[in-house]
Amino acid sequence: MKGWRRFNNLNRASRLESAMGELYDVIVIGGGITGAGIALDATLRGLSVLLLEKKDFASGTSSKSTKLIHGGLRYLKQLEFGLVRETGLERSVAHKNACHLVHPENMFLPIARNGSFSRWTAGMAISVYDRLAKVPAEDRKVMVSKERALEMEPLLDEKIIKSGIIYSEYRTDDARLTMALVKSAVREGAEAFNYLNVEKITRTDDVSEVSCSDAYGSEKRLFKGLQVVNATGPWADDIRLVEDNESETNLQLSKGVHLVVSRNRLPINNSTYFDAFDGRMLFAIPRGKVVYIGTTDTKYTGDLDKLEIDASDARYVLDAINGFFNVEEITLEDVQSSWAGLRPLIHHAGKAPTELSRKDEMFISDSGMISITGGKLTGFRKMAERVVDLAMENLDREPRPCPTKEYKLHFDPFADYSEFQNFISSCYDAYAEFVTQDEIAMLVSTFGKDALEMLKQAESKAGDSSSRAEELIKVQLDFCMEYESLMHPMDFLDRRTGWLYFDISKAQRNLELVTDRIKTNLKLSESDHALQLSECKELLSQSALLHLKRIKMKST
Ligand code: FAD
């Protein structure tokens, strides 16, 4: 695929060899949205950059969010005007720079009796929100009557609904957005590795040495850099302690879970921001054939690498849905998939997770490591700008303006959203024989214009039309191995395609095809292959909440 730089793990050994011989300006630890955004910005400003990620890119919180590019209406209640303004303004920047990944989305806020917002407070808040984010007049909020609200969402309970408001937001695929940033950074000259876990950081004179263990090799990998940036989100305190064992910790982690059910079981028409039974608000967001609902917000002190949804998390979300929508009771058995993530919030004594600020903060260690924590997916570009400004200053480089506001996250971007939509229609006209319209929309939203080349290749490689669908999976997989540093089957099923969440049966059906092809293409050993397969089975069953379903079956 011309336009992208090859970014694969077949030549991992030689890439590692050459990276270990470099002295980088900046070493970024953490391949979530924050680290990826910093890597791109720093590279575009002329710095040499190495990005290190211990698992897969976006495997932390950046694939576990509500997947909204939003200012966060509820933060207005906490009077966080600066945060809402900055992230609100960032929404249209993200859409303009990656319109296949950041989609305009009308949000529906039903006003309920005894709900969080009255018609008046919601109307006021959204007007402020629209103005802070400079939403164009035609996209500003619309207030609707009770009758119209019930027409829009017949599942609402007419006894409690008083009216409704429609307002504008954007929806994304957080992992794909992160991947687009990593790929773009690599395309602009950065080096990046997944599956390298930073274990030690030492500083001598002006050079930091960063030592990593490699999930796919027994040797330690040592890299040198002038400026280290810690962008490890929920793990940021751990890295601060790795660098300085007397460092103060300042994170309070908050767990948030989402459940995915079939749209047949919760047939809503709009992305809806609704009241839970306890005064909090949740999102229910339709996507293709499913709806995802979340999120919880509870203090987390367990193992960061073993985050699971427990019975009380699932119960909370199910009770919230069943309490607000007039549906036949949705139970654990209806949950097709799920995910849980950790918010890396800055600790403030005496505050509950829901009250903690979502603002980002930078901390500089005695030896000069910059740590950035807090923040939101939506604000990644501005967070990166602040970090790179500071890194340039520390490195004593001529200041250069941040270039990412105008930077497109694909080498062949769509000019605007209508070009994106027309592209989907024309692909469908040409390839309807072996892909559905939903599948084409997902493919183009995932890969942008690269989707067309994939469809062409699938058609030309397959002998007959019945094998074209399978060929298309192989083409996507090969593309991700070649240009997206894919290493593990879950990289593909979870973060590169999102099938784990939005089409789990497709992920299950194709598990062996995916694992076998990765083994062959990346020349993995039998033992690595067997390990990958068993990890996939475990993760698929965890997402489907089989651990909770089993307990329930035992108790009935
Ligand atoms: P992460 O994505 O967690 O990345 C940190 C990375 O560092 C990880 O990939 C990890 O593997 C890596 N790492 C850790 N230790 C090491 C090491 N030793 N060596 C190498 N790498 C290491 N924001 C929004 O704007 N919109 C939303 O809709 C939204 N919804 C959310 C819903 C939930 C439930 C949660 C939890 C958060 C939500 N957020 C949302 C916030 C947003 O998702 C986060 O702010 C953002 O993803 C944090 O990204 P990050 O890169 O800082 O952290």
Coordinates of C-alpha atoms and ligand atoms in Angstrom, one line a residue:
M1 CA 0.0 0.0 0.0
K2 CA 2.0 3.0 -1.2
G3 CA 1.9 6.0 1.1
W4 CA 2.5 4.2 4.4
R5 CA 6.0 3.3 5.7
R6 CA 6.4 -0.4 6.2
F7 CA 5.9 -1.0 9.9
N8 CA 6.0 -4.7 10.7
N9 CA 7.4 -7.1 13.1
L10 CA 9.0 -9.4 10.5
N11 CA 12.1 -7.2 10.6
R12 CA 11.7 -6.5 14.3
A13 CA 15.2 -7.8 15.1
S14 CA 16.9 -5.4 12.6
R15 CA 14.7 -2.5 13.6
L16 CA 15.6 -3.1 17.3
E17 CA 19.3 -3.4 16.4
S18 CA 19.3 0.0 14.7
A19 CA 17.1 1.7 17.3
M20 CA 19.5 0.6 20.0
G21 CA 22.4 2.3 18.2
E22 CA 20.6 5.7 18.1
L23 CA 20.6 8.6 20.5
Y24 CA 17.0 9.8 20.3
D25 CA 15.9 13.4 21.2
V26 CA 12.8 12.0 22.8
I27 CA 11.8 8.6 24.1
V28 CA 8.0 8.3 24.7
I29 CA 6.9 5.5 27.0
G30 CA 3.3 4.5 26.5
G31 CA 1.5 3.8 23.2
G32 CA -2.0 5.0 24.1
I33 CA -3.5 8.1 22.5
T34 CA -1.4 10.4 24.7
G35 CA 2.0 8.9 23.8
A36 CA 1.0 8.4 20.1
G37 CA -0.1 12.1 19.9
I38 CA 3.2 13.2 21.5
A39 CA 5.3 11.0 19.2
L40 CA 3.6 12.5 16.1
D41 CA 3.8 16.1 17.2
A42 CA 7.5 15.8 18.3
T43 CA 8.4 14.1 15.0
L44 CA 6.7 16.8 12.9
R45 CA 8.6 19.4 14.9
G46 CA 11.9 17.9 13.8
L47 CA 12.8 15.8 16.8
S48 CA 14.0 12.2 16.5
V49 CA 11.5 10.0 18.4
L50 CA 11.2 6.5 19.8
L51 CA 7.8 5.3 21.1
L52 CA 7.8 2.2 23.4
E53 CA 4.6 0.3 24.3
K54 CA 4.6 -2.7 26.6
K55 CA 1.6 -4.5 25.0
D56 CA -0.1 -3.4 21.9
F57 CA -0.7 0.2 20.9
A58 CA -3.9 1.4 22.4
S59 CA -4.2 -1.7 24.6
G60 CA -4.6 0.4 27.7
T61 CA -7.4 2.9 28.3
S62 CA -7.3 4.1 24.7
S63 CA -9.3 1.2 23.4
K64 CA -11.7 1.1 26.4
S65 CA -13.3 4.6 26.4
T66 CA -16.9 5.5 25.4
K67 CA -15.4 6.3 22.0
L68 CA -16.8 9.9 22.0
I69 CA -14.9 12.9 20.9
H70 CA -16.7 15.3 23.2
G71 CA -16.3 18.2 25.5
G72 CA -18.0 16.4 28.3
L73 CA -21.3 18.1 29.0
R74 CA -21.3 16.9 32.6
Y75 CA -18.1 18.8 33.4
L76 CA -20.0 22.0 33.1
K77 CA -21.7 21.0 36.3
Q78 CA -18.3 21.0 37.9
L79 CA -17.6 24.5 36.3
E80 CA -14.7 23.1 34.3
F81 CA -15.2 25.7 31.5
G82 CA -11.6 25.7 30.4
L83 CA -11.6 21.9 29.9
V84 CA -14.9 21.9 28.1
R85 CA -13.9 24.7 25.9
E86 CA -10.6 23.2 24.9
T87 CA -11.9 19.7 24.3
G88 CA -15.1 21.1 22.7
L89 CA -13.0 23.0 20.2
E90 CA -10.8 20.0 19.5
R91 CA -13.8 18.0 18.3
S92 CA -14.0 19.7 14.9
V93 CA -10.2 19.6 14.5
A94 CA -10.2 15.8 15.0
H95 CA -13.1 15.4 12.5
K96 CA -11.4 17.6 9.9
N97 CA -8.1 15.7 10.3
A98 CA -9.5 12.2 10.3
C99 CA -13.1 12.3 9.0
H100 CA -13.2 8.6 8.4
L101 CA -12.4 8.0 12.1
V102 CA -14.3 10.9 13.8
H103 CA -18.0 10.9 12.8
P104 CA -20.6 13.6 13.6
E105 CA -23.1 12.1 15.9
N106 CA -26.4 13.6 17.1
M107 CA -26.8 12.9 20.8
F108 CA -30.2 12.7 22.3
L109 CA -30.8 13.8 25.9
P110 CA -34.2 12.8 27.2
I111 CA -35.4 15.1 30.0
A112 CA -36.9 12.8 32.7
R113 CA -38.9 13.5 35.8
N114 CA -36.4 13.7 38.7
G115 CA -33.5 13.3 36.2
S116 CA -30.1 15.0 36.4
F117 CA -31.1 17.9 34.2
S118 CA -34.3 19.9 34.0
R119 CA -35.3 21.2 30.5
W120 CA -34.1 24.6 31.6
T121 CA -30.7 23.6 33.1
A122 CA -30.0 21.2 30.2
G123 CA -31.0 23.8 27.6
M124 CA -28.7 26.4 29.3
A125 CA -25.8 24.0 29.7
I126 CA -25.9 22.8 26.1
S127 CA -26.2 26.4 24.8
V128 CA -23.0 27.2 26.8
Y129 CA -21.4 24.0 25.5
D130 CA -22.3 24.9 21.9
R131 CA -20.9 28.4 22.3
L132 CA -17.7 27.3 24.0
A133 CA -17.1 24.7 21.2
K134 CA -18.1 27.2 18.5
V135 CA -20.6 24.8 17.1
P136 CA -22.0 26.3 13.8
A137 CA -25.5 27.7 14.1
E138 CA -27.1 24.9 12.0
D139 CA -25.7 22.2 14.3
R140 CA -26.6 23.8 17.6
K141 CA -29.0 22.1 20.0
V142 CA -32.6 21.5 19.3
M143 CA -35.2 21.2 22.0
V144 CA -38.0 18.7 21.4
S145 CA -41.4 18.2 22.9
K146 CA -42.5 15.1 24.9
E147 CA -44.4 13.8 21.9
R148 CA -41.4 14.2 19.6
A149 CA -39.1 12.7 22.2
L150 CA -41.3 9.6 22.4
E151 CA -41.6 9.5 18.6
M152 CA -37.8 9.5 18.3
E153 CA -37.4 6.9 21.0
P154 CA -40.5 4.8 21.4
L155 CA -38.7 2.8 24.2
L156 CA -38.8 5.7 26.5
D157 CA -41.3 5.6 29.4
E158 CA -44.0 8.1 28.7
K159 CA -44.8 8.3 32.5
I160 CA -41.4 9.9 33.2
I161 CA -40.3 11.6 30.0
K162 CA -41.0 15.3 29.9
S163 CA -39.2 16.4 26.7
G164 CA -35.8 16.1 25.1
I165 CA -32.8 17.8 23.5
I166 CA -30.7 16.9 20.5
Y167 CA -27.1 18.2 20.4
S168 CA -24.0 17.6 18.4
E169 CA -21.0 15.4 19.3
Y170 CA -18.6 13.1 17.5
R171 CA -18.1 9.4 17.7
T172 CA -14.8 7.6 17.1
D173 CA -12.9 4.3 17.3
D174 CA -10.4 5.2 20.0
A175 CA -7.9 2.3 19.1
R176 CA -8.0 3.2 15.4
L177 CA -7.5 6.8 16.1
T178 CA -4.4 5.9 18.2
M179 CA -3.2 3.6 15.5
A180 CA -3.6 6.4 12.9
L181 CA -1.4 8.6 15.1
V182 CA 1.3 5.9 15.6
K183 CA 1.3 5.1 11.8
S184 CA 1.6 8.8 10.9
A185 CA 4.4 9.3 13.4
V186 CA 6.3 6.4 11.8
R187 CA 5.5 7.7 8.4
E188 CA 7.1 11.0 9.4
G189 CA 10.2 9.3 10.6
A190 CA 9.6 8.1 14.2
E191 CA 10.5 4.6 15.4
A192 CA 7.9 2.7 17.4
F193 CA 7.7 -0.7 19.1
N194 CA 4.9 -2.6 20.7
Y195 CA 5.5 -5.4 23.2
L196 CA 8.5 -3.7 24.9
N197 CA 8.0 -3.2 28.6
V198 CA 10.1 -0.4 30.1
E199 CA 11.6 -1.7 33.4
K200 CA 14.5 0.6 34.2
I201 CA 15.4 4.2 33.5
T202 CA 18.8 5.6 34.4
R203 CA 20.3 9.0 33.7
T204 CA 24.0 9.7 33.3
D205 CA 25.1 13.2 32.3
D206 CA 22.5 14.3 29.9
V207 CA 21.5 11.0 28.5
S208 CA 18.8 8.6 29.8
E209 CA 19.1 4.9 29.2
V210 CA 15.8 3.0 29.0
S211 CA 15.8 -0.7 29.5
C212 CA 13.0 -2.9 28.3
S213 CA 12.0 -6.6 28.4
D214 CA 10.7 -7.9 25.1
A215 CA 7.6 -10.1 25.0
Y216 CA 9.0 -11.8 21.9
G217 CA 12.6 -12.2 22.9
S218 CA 14.6 -13.0 26.0
E219 CA 17.2 -10.2 25.6
K220 CA 17.0 -6.9 27.3
R221 CA 16.6 -3.9 24.9
L222 CA 18.5 -0.7 25.8
F223 CA 17.7 2.6 24.2
K224 CA 19.2 6.1 24.7
G225 CA 17.5 9.4 24.7
L226 CA 17.9 13.0 25.8
Q227 CA 14.4 13.5 27.0
V228 CA 12.1 10.8 28.4
V229 CA 8.3 11.3 28.4
N230 CA 6.1 9.2 30.5
A231 CA 2.7 8.9 28.8
T232 CA 1.6 5.6 30.4
G233 CA -1.8 6.8 31.6
P234 CA -2.9 4.6 34.5
W235 CA 0.6 3.2 34.8
A236 CA 2.2 6.7 35.1
D237 CA 2.9 6.4 38.8
D238 CA 4.7 3.0 38.3
I239 CA 7.0 4.6 35.7
R240 CA 7.7 7.5 38.0
L241 CA 8.7 5.0 40.6
V242 CA 10.9 3.1 38.1
E243 CA 12.7 6.3 37.4
D244 CA 12.9 7.6 41.0
N245 CA 11.9 5.3 43.8
E246 CA 11.2 8.3 46.0
S247 CA 8.9 9.9 43.6
E248 CA 5.5 11.0 44.9
T249 CA 2.5 9.2 43.4
N250 CA -0.6 11.2 42.4
L251 CA -3.0 9.1 40.5
Q252 CA -6.4 7.9 41.5
L253 CA -7.7 5.3 39.1
S254 CA -11.3 5.0 38.3
K255 CA -12.8 2.0 36.6
G256 CA -15.4 2.3 33.8
V257 CA -17.2 -0.5 32.1
H258 CA -19.3 -0.9 29.0
L259 CA -21.6 -3.7 28.0
V260 CA -22.6 -4.6 24.4
V261 CA -26.0 -6.0 23.5
S262 CA -27.7 -6.7 20.3
R263 CA -29.7 -3.9 18.8
N264 CA -32.6 -6.2 18.6
R265 CA -32.7 -6.3 22.4
L266 CA -32.3 -2.6 22.8
P267 CA -33.7 -1.1 19.5
I268 CA -32.9 2.5 20.0
N269 CA -32.5 5.0 17.1
N270 CA -30.2 7.5 18.6
S271 CA -27.1 7.8 20.7
T272 CA -28.7 8.6 24.0
Y273 CA -27.4 10.2 27.2
F274 CA -29.7 8.9 29.9
D275 CA -30.3 9.0 33.6
A276 CA -29.3 6.0 35.8
F277 CA -31.3 5.3 38.9
D278 CA -28.6 6.9 41.2
G279 CA -28.3 10.4 39.7
R280 CA -25.4 9.5 37.3
M281 CA -25.8 9.5 33.6
L282 CA -24.9 6.8 31.0
F283 CA -24.5 6.6 27.3
A284 CA -26.3 4.1 25.1
I285 CA -24.7 4.2 21.6
P286 CA -25.9 2.2 18.6
R287 CA -23.2 0.9 16.4
G288 CA -24.0 -1.4 13.5
K289 CA -25.9 -4.4 14.8
V290 CA -25.2 -3.7 18.5
V291 CA -25.6 -1.0 21.1
Y292 CA -23.0 -0.3 23.8
I293 CA -23.9 1.1 27.1
G294 CA -21.7 2.7 29.8
T295 CA -20.1 3.7 31.9
T296 CA -19.5 3.1 35.6
D297 CA -17.1 5.3 37.5
T298 CA -15.7 3.6 40.6
K299 CA -12.4 3.8 42.5
Y300 CA -10.0 1.0 41.5
T301 CA -7.0 -0.2 43.5
G302 CA -6.5 -3.7 42.1
D303 CA -3.9 -5.0 39.6
L304 CA -3.7 -2.7 36.6
D305 CA -2.9 -5.6 34.3
K306 CA -5.8 -7.8 35.4
L307 CA -8.8 -5.6 35.0
E308 CA -12.1 -7.5 34.9
I309 CA -15.7 -6.7 34.9
D310 CA -17.3 -8.0 38.1
A311 CA -20.9 -8.8 38.9
S312 CA -21.6 -5.4 40.6
D313 CA -20.3 -3.5 37.5
A314 CA -22.5 -5.6 35.2
R315 CA -25.5 -5.3 37.5
Y316 CA -25.2 -1.5 37.7
V317 CA -25.3 -1.1 33.9
L318 CA -28.1 -3.6 33.4
D319 CA -30.2 -2.0 36.2
A320 CA -29.6 1.4 34.6
I321 CA -30.8 0.2 31.1
N322 CA -33.8 -1.7 32.5
G323 CA -34.7 1.2 34.7
F324 CA -34.8 3.8 32.0
F325 CA -36.0 2.0 28.8
N326 CA -39.2 0.1 28.4
V327 CA -37.7 -3.2 27.2
E328 CA -38.2 -6.8 28.1
E329 CA -35.6 -7.2 30.9
I330 CA -32.1 -7.2 29.5
T331 CA -30.0 -9.8 31.5
L332 CA -26.4 -11.0 31.6
E333 CA -27.3 -13.6 29.0
D334 CA -28.0 -10.7 26.5
V335 CA -24.5 -9.3 26.9
Q336 CA -22.5 -10.2 23.7
S337 CA -19.3 -8.4 24.6
S338 CA -17.9 -5.8 27.0
W339 CA -14.8 -3.8 28.0
A340 CA -13.4 -2.2 31.1
G341 CA -10.9 0.7 31.3
L342 CA -9.1 2.8 33.9
R343 CA -9.3 6.6 34.0
P344 CA -5.9 8.0 35.0
L345 CA -7.3 10.8 37.2
I346 CA -5.2 13.2 39.4
H347 CA -5.8 12.4 43.1
H348 CA -7.5 15.0 45.3
A349 CA -8.1 14.0 48.9
G350 CA -11.7 13.5 49.9
K351 CA -13.2 13.5 46.3
A352 CA -15.1 10.6 44.8
P353 CA -14.1 9.5 41.3
T354 CA -17.1 11.2 39.6
E355 CA -16.0 14.5 41.2
L356 CA -12.3 14.4 40.1
S357 CA -11.2 16.7 37.4
R358 CA -10.5 15.3 33.9
K359 CA -7.8 18.0 33.3
D360 CA -4.3 16.9 32.4
E361 CA -1.3 17.8 34.4
M362 CA 2.5 17.6 33.7
F363 CA 5.0 16.6 36.3
I364 CA 8.8 16.9 35.9
S365 CA 11.1 14.6 37.8
D366 CA 14.4 15.8 39.3
S367 CA 16.3 14.3 36.4
G368 CA 14.0 15.9 33.9
M369 CA 11.5 13.2 32.9
I370 CA 8.2 14.7 31.8
S371 CA 5.1 12.8 33.0
I372 CA 1.7 13.7 31.6
T373 CA -1.4 12.3 33.3
G374 CA -5.2 12.9 33.4
G375 CA -6.9 14.3 30.4
K376 CA -9.2 12.9 27.9
L377 CA -9.0 11.1 24.5
T378 CA -10.5 14.2 22.9
G379 CA -7.8 16.5 24.2
F380 CA -4.8 14.4 23.0
R381 CA -3.6 16.9 20.5
K382 CA -3.4 19.8 22.9
M383 CA -1.8 17.6 25.6
A384 CA 0.8 16.6 23.0
E385 CA 1.4 20.3 22.1
R386 CA 2.1 21.2 25.8
V387 CA 4.5 18.3 26.3
V388 CA 6.4 18.9 23.1
D389 CA 6.7 22.7 23.8
L390 CA 8.3 21.8 27.1
A391 CA 10.5 19.1 25.6
M392 CA 11.8 21.5 23.0
E393 CA 12.6 24.0 25.7
N394 CA 14.4 21.3 27.8
L395 CA 16.4 20.3 24.8
D396 CA 17.3 23.9 24.1
R397 CA 15.8 23.7 20.6
E398 CA 14.6 26.7 18.6
P399 CA 10.8 26.8 19.3
R400 CA 8.6 25.6 16.4
P401 CA 4.9 26.1 16.3
C402 CA 2.8 23.0 16.8
P403 CA 1.8 21.7 13.3
T404 CA -0.8 19.1 14.1
K405 CA -3.9 21.3 13.9
E406 CA -3.8 21.0 10.1
Y407 CA -2.2 17.5 9.9
K408 CA -4.3 14.8 8.2
L409 CA -4.1 11.4 9.7
H410 CA -4.0 9.6 6.4
F411 CA -1.7 10.1 3.4
D412 CA -4.8 10.2 1.1
P413 CA -7.5 11.8 3.3
F414 CA -11.1 12.4 2.4
A415 CA -11.7 16.1 1.5
D416 CA -14.8 16.1 3.6
Y417 CA -17.5 14.0 5.2
S418 CA -19.6 13.8 2.0
E419 CA -16.7 12.4 0.1
F420 CA -16.3 9.8 2.8
Q421 CA -20.0 8.9 2.5
N422 CA -19.9 8.8 -1.3
F423 CA -16.9 6.6 -1.2
I424 CA -18.8 4.0 1.0
S425 CA -21.7 4.0 -1.5
S426 CA -19.4 3.6 -4.5
C427 CA -17.5 0.7 -2.9
Y428 CA -20.8 -0.9 -2.1
D429 CA -22.0 -0.5 -5.7
A430 CA -18.9 -2.2 -6.9
Y431 CA -18.5 -5.0 -4.3
A432 CA -22.0 -5.7 -3.0
E433 CA -21.6 -9.3 -4.2
F434 CA -19.4 -10.3 -1.2
V435 CA -19.8 -7.6 1.4
T436 CA -22.8 -6.0 3.1
Q437 CA -23.2 -2.2 3.3
D438 CA -22.5 -2.4 7.1
E439 CA -19.3 -4.3 6.4
I440 CA -18.2 -1.7 3.8
A441 CA -19.0 1.2 6.1
M442 CA -16.9 -0.5 8.9
L443 CA -14.0 -1.2 6.5
V444 CA -13.9 2.4 5.2
S445 CA -14.3 3.8 8.8
T446 CA -11.4 1.5 9.9
F447 CA -8.9 1.9 7.0
G448 CA -10.0 5.0 5.1
K449 CA -9.3 4.9 1.4
D450 CA -7.0 1.8 1.9
A451 CA -10.3 -0.1 2.0
L452 CA -10.7 0.1 -1.8
E453 CA -7.4 -1.4 -2.4
M454 CA -8.3 -4.2 0.0
L455 CA -11.5 -4.9 -1.7
K456 CA -9.7 -5.0 -5.1
Q457 CA -7.1 -7.4 -3.8
A458 CA -9.7 -9.7 -2.2
E459 CA -11.6 -9.9 -5.5
S460 CA -8.6 -10.6 -7.6
K461 CA -7.1 -13.2 -5.2
A462 CA -10.2 -15.2 -4.6
G463 CA -11.1 -18.0 -7.1
D464 CA -14.9 -17.7 -6.7
S465 CA -17.3 -15.3 -5.0
S466 CA -17.8 -17.6 -2.0
S467 CA -14.2 -17.3 -0.9
R468 CA -14.0 -13.5 -1.4
A469 CA -15.3 -12.7 2.1
E470 CA -12.6 -14.9 3.6
E471 CA -10.0 -13.4 1.3
L472 CA -11.0 -9.9 2.5
I473 CA -10.2 -10.9 6.1
K474 CA -6.8 -12.2 4.9
V475 CA -6.1 -9.0 3.1
Q476 CA -6.9 -6.9 6.1
L477 CA -4.8 -9.1 8.3
D478 CA -1.8 -8.9 5.9
F479 CA -2.2 -5.1 5.7
C480 CA -2.1 -4.9 9.5
M481 CA 1.0 -7.1 9.7
E482 CA 2.7 -5.1 7.0
Y483 CA 1.8 -1.5 8.0
E484 CA 0.4 -1.6 11.6
S485 CA 2.9 -3.6 13.6
L486 CA 0.4 -6.4 14.3
M487 CA 1.9 -9.1 16.4
H488 CA -0.8 -10.9 18.3
P489 CA -4.2 -12.2 17.0
M490 CA -5.9 -10.0 19.6
D491 CA -4.2 -6.9 18.1
F492 CA -6.3 -7.7 15.0
L493 CA -9.6 -8.9 16.6
D494 CA -9.6 -6.2 19.3
R495 CA -7.7 -3.0 18.3
R496 CA -7.3 -3.1 14.5
T497 CA -10.8 -4.2 13.6
G498 CA -13.0 -3.8 16.8
W499 CA -14.7 -7.1 16.0
L500 CA -14.2 -8.3 19.6
Y501 CA -16.7 -5.6 20.7
F502 CA -18.9 -4.9 17.7
D503 CA -19.1 -8.3 16.0
I504 CA -17.8 -10.9 18.5
S505 CA -19.2 -13.9 16.5
K506 CA -17.0 -12.8 13.5
A507 CA -14.0 -12.7 15.9
Q508 CA -14.9 -16.2 17.2
R509 CA -15.5 -17.7 13.7
N510 CA -12.2 -16.4 12.4
L511 CA -10.0 -17.1 15.3
E512 CA -8.1 -20.0 13.8
L513 CA -7.7 -18.4 10.4
V514 CA -6.2 -15.3 12.1
T515 CA -3.9 -17.2 14.5
D516 CA -2.7 -19.6 11.8
R517 CA -1.9 -16.8 9.3
I518 CA 0.0 -14.7 11.9
K519 CA 2.0 -17.8 12.9
T520 CA 3.0 -18.4 9.2
N521 CA 3.6 -14.7 8.2
L522 CA 5.5 -13.7 11.3
K523 CA 7.3 -17.1 11.5
L524 CA 6.2 -17.7 15.1
S525 CA 7.3 -20.8 17.0
E526 CA 4.8 -23.5 17.9
S527 CA 4.9 -22.5 21.5
D528 CA 4.3 -18.8 20.8
H529 CA 1.4 -19.8 18.5
A530 CA -0.2 -22.1 21.1
L531 CA 0.2 -19.4 23.8
Q532 CA -1.5 -16.8 21.5
L533 CA -4.4 -19.1 20.8
S534 CA -5.1 -19.9 24.4
E535 CA -4.8 -16.2 25.3
C536 CA -7.3 -15.3 22.6
K537 CA -9.8 -17.9 23.9
E538 CA -9.5 -16.6 27.4
L539 CA -9.9 -12.9 26.3
L540 CA -12.9 -13.7 24.0
S541 CA -14.6 -15.5 26.9
Q542 CA -13.8 -12.7 29.3
S543 CA -15.3 -10.1 26.9
A544 CA -18.5 -12.2 26.6
L545 CA -18.5 -12.2 30.4
L546 CA -18.5 -16.0 30.6
H547 CA -16.9 -15.9 34.0
L548 CA -20.0 -14.1 35.3
K549 CA -22.5 -16.2 33.3
R550 CA -21.0 -19.4 34.7
I551 CA -21.4 -18.2 38.3
K552 CA -25.0 -17.3 37.6
M553 CA -25.7 -20.6 36.0
K554 CA -24.2 -22.4 39.1
S555 CA -26.4 -20.4 41.4
T556 CA -29.6 -21.0 39.5
Ligands
FAD1 P1 -3.5 4.6 27.9 O1 -4.4 4.5 26.7 O2 -3.8 3.7 29.1 O3 -2.0 4.3 27.4 C1 -0.9 4.1 28.3 C2 -0.1 3.0 27.7 O4 1.1 2.9 28.4 C3 -0.8 1.7 27.7 O5 -1.0 1.2 26.4 C4 0.2 0.8 28.5 O6 0.3 -0.5 28.0 C5 1.5 1.5 28.3 N1 2.5 1.2 29.3 C6 2.2 1.1 30.7 N2 3.4 0.8 31.3 C7 4.4 0.7 30.4 C8 5.7 0.3 30.4 N3 6.3 0.0 31.6 N4 6.4 0.3 29.3 C9 5.8 0.6 28.1 N5 4.5 0.9 28.0 C10 3.8 1.0 29.1 N6 -12.2 10.4 26.8 C11 -12.8 11.0 25.8 O7 -12.4 12.0 25.3 N7 -14.0 10.5 25.4 C12 -14.7 9.4 25.9 O8 -15.7 9.0 25.5 C13 -14.0 8.8 27.0 N8 -14.6 7.8 27.6 C14 -13.9 7.1 28.6 C15 -14.6 6.0 29.2 C16 -13.9 5.2 30.1 C17 -14.6 4.1 30.7 C18 -12.6 5.6 30.5 C19 -11.8 4.7 31.4 C20 -12.0 6.7 29.9 C21 -12.7 7.5 29.0 N9 -12.1 8.6 28.4 C22 -12.7 9.3 27.4 C23 -10.7 9.0 28.8 C24 -9.7 8.5 27.8 O9 -10.0 7.2 27.3 C25 -8.3 8.5 28.4 O10 -8.1 9.8 28.9 C26 -7.2 8.2 27.4 O11 -7.5 7.0 26.7 C27 -5.9 7.9 28.2 O12 -4.9 7.6 27.2 P2 -3.4 7.4 27.7 O13 -2.6 7.3 26.4 O14 -3.0 8.5 28.6 O15 -3.4 6.1 28.5

